[in-house]
Amino acid sequence: MLNLERLRTLDALARHGSVSGAAGGLHVTTSAVSQQMAKLEREVGQQLLARNGRGVRLTDAGRLLADHAARILSQVELAQSDIEAQRGAVVGEVRISAFPTAARGLFPATLAGLRADHPELRARTRELEPEQGLLAVLRGDVDVAVVLDWSNKRLPVPGGLTKAGLLDDAVDIAVPADRPPAERTEVELADFAEDEWVSWPEGEFCYEWLMFTLRSRGIEPRIAHLAGEHHTQLALVAAGFGVCVAPRLGRGPVPDGVRLVPLRQTVRRHIHAVWRTDADRRPSVRAAVEALRAAGKRVCSGG
């Protein structure tokens, strides 16, 4: 009979594409992955992995068994959901990811709510950018991911995932306090056509959104500096090295020398929770989503 943990290892290899990636996703050593695969090959009597340069690839037999493994593990997830739903108790562990400002703005209240309402549930959190969070949910590395899209640019959500809105987050433009736009009560993006911008790193969803939004307003972006942390972006603005978009969720204290000015054209980030549809009935997942919703309501009400 095929061993479930070895099938899980094969599934991780197929999803991550490397032994090191599978080991990271499973939180084990690369040696443990290799040992599990060697045992699985002996069980099935066929070679499942082949050398590919410095890495490995799945053989035809490996891909065939990996497809079955994915379906088997999905059924196990459904079985776990049904058992938990029948029991009705919110126990065990739930793993939640969020992009940095959502982690800062939502996680403290979310974790406090879960601890108060479900003391037997262990919550584990980590920071992941939206695209990474979606992949982590698909891979089974996390149970719930907090992601975002923008009012004018949507983040594609793959099939097999369920999405629920948590809150809408308005944004401002951060400008040096000694610049003329800082005196206004609101601004337009066109006001910054000649300015340099401090942006998120290239390749991130929010970077692509900024490029798309500026160009849609007839502005060719002049990106001077890239920084993943909003506090770093604001520090660069305070030092006079450009302007940046400043979302309100999880923003925290604003440095001296920075003025936040609302945009006349309302720009919002839509914040969502995403989880695997086959885990929809798990009480732990439902509890996590409800706690995130409650935290989102507190943010919207200013609590």
JSON list of N, CA and C in Angstrom, two decimals, residues 100-105 127 174 198-200 226-239 244-256 258 260:
[
{"chain": "A", "resi": 100, "resn": "PRO", "atom": "N", "xyz": [2.85, 42.40, 4.16]},
{"chain": "A", "resi": 100, "resn": "PRO", "atom": "CA", "xyz": [3.33, 43.07, 5.38]},
{"chain": "A", "resi": 100, "resn": "PRO", "atom": "C", "xyz": [2.37, 44.07, 6.03]},
{"chain": "A", "resi": 101, "resn": "THR", "atom": "N", "xyz": [1.76, 44.99, 5.26]},
{"chain": "A", "resi": 101, "resn": "THR", "atom": "CA", "xyz": [0.91, 45.98, 5.92]},
{"chain": "A", "resi": 101, "resn": "THR", "atom": "C", "xyz": [-0.37, 45.34, 6.47]},
{"chain": "A", "resi": 102, "resn": "ALA", "atom": "N", "xyz": [-0.86, 44.29, 5.81]},
{"chain": "A", "resi": 102, "resn": "ALA", "atom": "CA", "xyz": [-2.02, 43.58, 6.35]},
{"chain": "A", "resi": 102, "resn": "ALA", "atom": "C", "xyz": [-1.64, 42.80, 7.60]},
{"chain": "A", "resi": 103, "resn": "ALA", "atom": "N", "xyz": [-0.44, 42.20, 7.60]},
{"chain": "A", "resi": 103, "resn": "ALA", "atom": "CA", "xyz": [0.03, 41.51, 8.80]},
{"chain": "A", "resi": 103, "resn": "ALA", "atom": "C", "xyz": [0.09, 42.48, 9.98]},
{"chain": "A", "resi": 104, "resn": "ARG", "atom": "N", "xyz": [0.64, 43.67, 9.73]},
{"chain": "A", "resi": 104, "resn": "ARG", "atom": "CA", "xyz": [0.76, 44.67, 10.79]},
{"chain": "A", "resi": 104, "resn": "ARG", "atom": "C", "xyz": [-0.61, 45.19, 11.22]},
{"chain": "A", "resi": 105, "resn": "GLY", "atom": "N", "xyz": [-1.49, 45.39, 10.25]},
{"chain": "A", "resi": 105, "resn": "GLY", "atom": "CA", "xyz": [-2.79, 45.99, 10.57]},
{"chain": "A", "resi": 105, "resn": "GLY", "atom": "C", "xyz": [-3.84, 45.04, 11.06]},
{"chain": "A", "resi": 127, "resn": "GLU", "atom": "N", "xyz": [4.55, 36.37, 6.94]},
{"chain": "A", "resi": 127, "resn": "GLU", "atom": "CA", "xyz": [4.37, 37.40, 5.93]},
{"chain": "A", "resi": 127, "resn": "GLU", "atom": "C", "xyz": [4.69, 36.83, 4.56]},
{"chain": "A", "resi": 174, "resn": "ALA", "atom": "N", "xyz": [2.22, 60.22, -0.42]},
{"chain": "A", "resi": 174, "resn": "ALA", "atom": "CA", "xyz": [3.18, 60.78, 0.53]},
{"chain": "A", "resi": 174, "resn": "ALA", "atom": "C", "xyz": [4.15, 61.68, -0.22]},
{"chain": "A", "resi": 198, "resn": "VAL", "atom": "N", "xyz": [9.06, 56.57, -5.43]},
{"chain": "A", "resi": 198, "resn": "VAL", "atom": "CA", "xyz": [9.59, 55.46, -4.62]},
{"chain": "A", "resi": 198, "resn": "VAL", "atom": "C", "xyz": [8.55, 54.35, -4.71]},
{"chain": "A", "resi": 199, "resn": "SER", "atom": "N", "xyz": [8.95, 53.19, -5.17]},
{"chain": "A", "resi": 199, "resn": "SER", "atom": "CA", "xyz": [7.98, 52.14, -5.48]},
{"chain": "A", "resi": 199, "resn": "SER", "atom": "C", "xyz": [8.33, 50.83, -4.79]},
{"chain": "A", "resi": 200, "resn": "TRP", "atom": "N", "xyz": [7.37, 49.91, -4.86]},
{"chain": "A", "resi": 200, "resn": "TRP", "atom": "CA", "xyz": [7.62, 48.53, -4.46]},
{"chain": "A", "resi": 200, "resn": "TRP", "atom": "C", "xyz": [8.62, 47.89, -5.43]},
{"chain": "A", "resi": 226, "resn": "LEU", "atom": "N", "xyz": [13.45, 51.66, -5.17]},
{"chain": "A", "resi": 226, "resn": "LEU", "atom": "CA", "xyz": [12.59, 50.51, -4.93]},
{"chain": "A", "resi": 226, "resn": "LEU", "atom": "C", "xyz": [12.79, 50.04, -3.49]},
{"chain": "A", "resi": 227, "resn": "ALA", "atom": "N", "xyz": [11.69, 49.83, -2.78]},
{"chain": "A", "resi": 227, "resn": "ALA", "atom": "CA", "xyz": [11.77, 49.36, -1.39]},
{"chain": "A", "resi": 227, "resn": "ALA", "atom": "C", "xyz": [10.52, 48.56, -1.07]},
{"chain": "A", "resi": 228, "resn": "GLY", "atom": "N", "xyz": [10.68, 47.41, -0.46]},
{"chain": "A", "resi": 228, "resn": "GLY", "atom": "CA", "xyz": [9.55, 46.57, -0.12]},
{"chain": "A", "resi": 228, "resn": "GLY", "atom": "C", "xyz": [8.78, 47.04, 1.10]},
{"chain": "A", "resi": 229, "resn": "GLU", "atom": "N", "xyz": [9.47, 47.67, 2.05]},
{"chain": "A", "resi": 229, "resn": "GLU", "atom": "CA", "xyz": [8.85, 48.12, 3.29]},
{"chain": "A", "resi": 229, "resn": "GLU", "atom": "C", "xyz": [8.31, 49.54, 3.14]},
{"chain": "A", "resi": 230, "resn": "HIS", "atom": "N", "xyz": [7.06, 49.74, 3.56]},
{"chain": "A", "resi": 230, "resn": "HIS", "atom": "CA", "xyz": [6.47, 51.08, 3.46]},
{"chain": "A", "resi": 230, "resn": "HIS", "atom": "C", "xyz": [7.23, 52.09, 4.31]},
{"chain": "A", "resi": 231, "resn": "HIS", "atom": "N", "xyz": [7.73, 51.67, 5.46]},
{"chain": "A", "resi": 231, "resn": "HIS", "atom": "CA", "xyz": [8.47, 52.62, 6.30]},
{"chain": "A", "resi": 231, "resn": "HIS", "atom": "C", "xyz": [9.74, 53.09, 5.61]},
{"chain": "A", "resi": 232, "resn": "THR", "atom": "N", "xyz": [10.38, 52.21, 4.83]},
{"chain": "A", "resi": 232, "resn": "THR", "atom": "CA", "xyz": [11.56, 52.62, 4.06]},
{"chain": "A", "resi": 232, "resn": "THR", "atom": "C", "xyz": [11.16, 53.60, 2.97]},
{"chain": "A", "resi": 233, "resn": "GLN", "atom": "N", "xyz": [10.05, 53.33, 2.30]},
{"chain": "A", "resi": 233, "resn": "GLN", "atom": "CA", "xyz": [9.56, 54.24, 1.27]},
{"chain": "A", "resi": 233, "resn": "GLN", "atom": "C", "xyz": [9.31, 55.64, 1.86]},
{"chain": "A", "resi": 234, "resn": "LEU", "atom": "N", "xyz": [8.63, 55.67, 3.02]},
{"chain": "A", "resi": 234, "resn": "LEU", "atom": "CA", "xyz": [8.32, 56.96, 3.65]},
{"chain": "A", "resi": 234, "resn": "LEU", "atom": "C", "xyz": [9.59, 57.67, 4.11]},
{"chain": "A", "resi": 235, "resn": "ALA", "atom": "N", "xyz": [10.59, 56.93, 4.57]},
{"chain": "A", "resi": 235, "resn": "ALA", "atom": "CA", "xyz": [11.84, 57.55, 4.97]},
{"chain": "A", "resi": 235, "resn": "ALA", "atom": "C", "xyz": [12.53, 58.22, 3.79]},
{"chain": "A", "resi": 236, "resn": "LEU", "atom": "N", "xyz": [12.47, 57.58, 2.62]},
{"chain": "A", "resi": 236, "resn": "LEU", "atom": "CA", "xyz": [13.06, 58.17, 1.42]},
{"chain": "A", "resi": 236, "resn": "LEU", "atom": "C", "xyz": [12.30, 59.42, 1.00]},
{"chain": "A", "resi": 237, "resn": "VAL", "atom": "N", "xyz": [10.97, 59.39, 1.14]},
{"chain": "A", "resi": 237, "resn": "VAL", "atom": "CA", "xyz": [10.17, 60.59, 0.84]},
{"chain": "A", "resi": 237, "resn": "VAL", "atom": "C", "xyz": [10.55, 61.71, 1.81]},
{"chain": "A", "resi": 238, "resn": "ALA", "atom": "N", "xyz": [10.68, 61.39, 3.09]},
{"chain": "A", "resi": 238, "resn": "ALA", "atom": "CA", "xyz": [11.04, 62.40, 4.09]},
{"chain": "A", "resi": 238, "resn": "ALA", "atom": "C", "xyz": [12.38, 63.05, 3.78]},
{"chain": "A", "resi": 239, "resn": "ALA", "atom": "N", "xyz": [13.29, 62.26, 3.17]},
{"chain": "A", "resi": 239, "resn": "ALA", "atom": "CA", "xyz": [14.61, 62.79, 2.82]},
{"chain": "A", "resi": 239, "resn": "ALA", "atom": "C", "xyz": [14.60, 63.55, 1.49]},
{"chain": "A", "resi": 244, "resn": "CYS", "atom": "N", "xyz": [5.50, 58.72, -2.97]},
{"chain": "A", "resi": 244, "resn": "CYS", "atom": "CA", "xyz": [5.08, 57.32, -3.01]},
{"chain": "A", "resi": 244, "resn": "CYS", "atom": "C", "xyz": [3.61, 57.21, -2.66]},
{"chain": "A", "resi": 245, "resn": "VAL", "atom": "N", "xyz": [3.04, 56.06, -3.01]},
{"chain": "A", "resi": 245, "resn": "VAL", "atom": "CA", "xyz": [1.68, 55.71, -2.60]},
{"chain": "A", "resi": 245, "resn": "VAL", "atom": "C", "xyz": [1.75, 55.20, -1.17]},
{"chain": "A", "resi": 246, "resn": "ALA", "atom": "N", "xyz": [0.84, 55.66, -0.32]},
{"chain": "A", "resi": 246, "resn": "ALA", "atom": "CA", "xyz": [0.87, 55.29, 1.09]},
{"chain": "A", "resi": 246, "resn": "ALA", "atom": "C", "xyz": [-0.49, 54.72, 1.51]},
{"chain": "A", "resi": 247, "resn": "PRO", "atom": "N", "xyz": [-0.69, 53.40, 1.43]},
{"chain": "A", "resi": 247, "resn": "PRO", "atom": "CA", "xyz": [-1.93, 52.81, 1.91]},
{"chain": "A", "resi": 247, "resn": "PRO", "atom": "C", "xyz": [-2.11, 53.05, 3.41]},
{"chain": "A", "resi": 248, "resn": "ARG", "atom": "N", "xyz": [-3.34, 53.05, 3.88]},
{"chain": "A", "resi": 248, "resn": "ARG", "atom": "CA", "xyz": [-3.61, 53.38, 5.27]},
{"chain": "A", "resi": 248, "resn": "ARG", "atom": "C", "xyz": [-3.52, 52.17, 6.20]},
{"chain": "A", "resi": 249, "resn": "LEU", "atom": "N", "xyz": [-3.86, 50.98, 5.71]},
{"chain": "A", "resi": 249, "resn": "LEU", "atom": "CA", "xyz": [-3.83, 49.80, 6.56]},
{"chain": "A", "resi": 249, "resn": "LEU", "atom": "C", "xyz": [-2.41, 49.51, 7.03]},
{"chain": "A", "resi": 250, "resn": "GLY", "atom": "N", "xyz": [-2.22, 49.40, 8.34]},
{"chain": "A", "resi": 250, "resn": "GLY", "atom": "CA", "xyz": [-0.92, 49.06, 8.89]},
{"chain": "A", "resi": 250, "resn": "GLY", "atom": "C", "xyz": [0.15, 50.11, 8.66]},
{"chain": "A", "resi": 251, "resn": "ARG", "atom": "N", "xyz": [-0.25, 51.35, 8.42]},
{"chain": "A", "resi": 251, "resn": "ARG", "atom": "CA", "xyz": [0.74, 52.37, 8.05]},
{"chain": "A", "resi": 251, "resn": "ARG", "atom": "C", "xyz": [1.60, 52.79, 9.23]},
{"chain": "A", "resi": 252, "resn": "GLY", "atom": "N", "xyz": [1.02, 52.97, 10.39]},
{"chain": "A", "resi": 252, "resn": "GLY", "atom": "CA", "xyz": [1.80, 53.36, 11.55]},
{"chain": "A", "resi": 252, "resn": "GLY", "atom": "C", "xyz": [2.23, 54.81, 11.50]},
{"chain": "A", "resi": 253, "resn": "PRO", "atom": "N", "xyz": [3.15, 55.21, 12.39]},
{"chain": "A", "resi": 253, "resn": "PRO", "atom": "CA", "xyz": [3.59, 56.61, 12.45]},
{"chain": "A", "resi": 253, "resn": "PRO", "atom": "C", "xyz": [4.24, 57.05, 11.15]},
{"chain": "A", "resi": 254, "resn": "VAL", "atom": "N", "xyz": [3.99, 58.30, 10.78]},
{"chain": "A", "resi": 254, "resn": "VAL", "atom": "CA", "xyz": [4.57, 58.88, 9.57]},
{"chain": "A", "resi": 254, "resn": "VAL", "atom": "C", "xyz": [5.77, 59.73, 9.97]},
{"chain": "A", "resi": 255, "resn": "PRO", "atom": "N", "xyz": [6.90, 59.59, 9.29]},
{"chain": "A", "resi": 255, "resn": "PRO", "atom": "CA", "xyz": [8.10, 60.35, 9.67]},
{"chain": "A", "resi": 255, "resn": "PRO", "atom": "C", "xyz": [7.88, 61.85, 9.54]},
{"chain": "A", "resi": 256, "resn": "ASP", "atom": "N", "xyz": [8.63, 62.59, 10.36]},
{"chain": "A", "resi": 256, "resn": "ASP", "atom": "CA", "xyz": [8.66, 64.04, 10.19]},
{"chain": "A", "resi": 256, "resn": "ASP", "atom": "C", "xyz": [9.17, 64.35, 8.78]},
{"chain": "A", "resi": 258, "resn": "VAL", "atom": "N", "xyz": [7.16, 64.38, 6.14]},
{"chain": "A", "resi": 258, "resn": "VAL", "atom": "CA", "xyz": [6.26, 63.76, 5.16]},
{"chain": "A", "resi": 258, "resn": "VAL", "atom": "C", "xyz": [4.86, 64.28, 5.38]},
{"chain": "A", "resi": 260, "resn": "LEU", "atom": "N", "xyz": [0.90, 63.54, 4.04]},
{"chain": "A", "resi": 260, "resn": "LEU", "atom": "CA", "xyz": [0.02, 62.61, 3.33]},
{"chain": "A", "resi": 260, "resn": "LEU", "atom": "C", "xyz": [-1.16, 63.38, 2.77]}
]
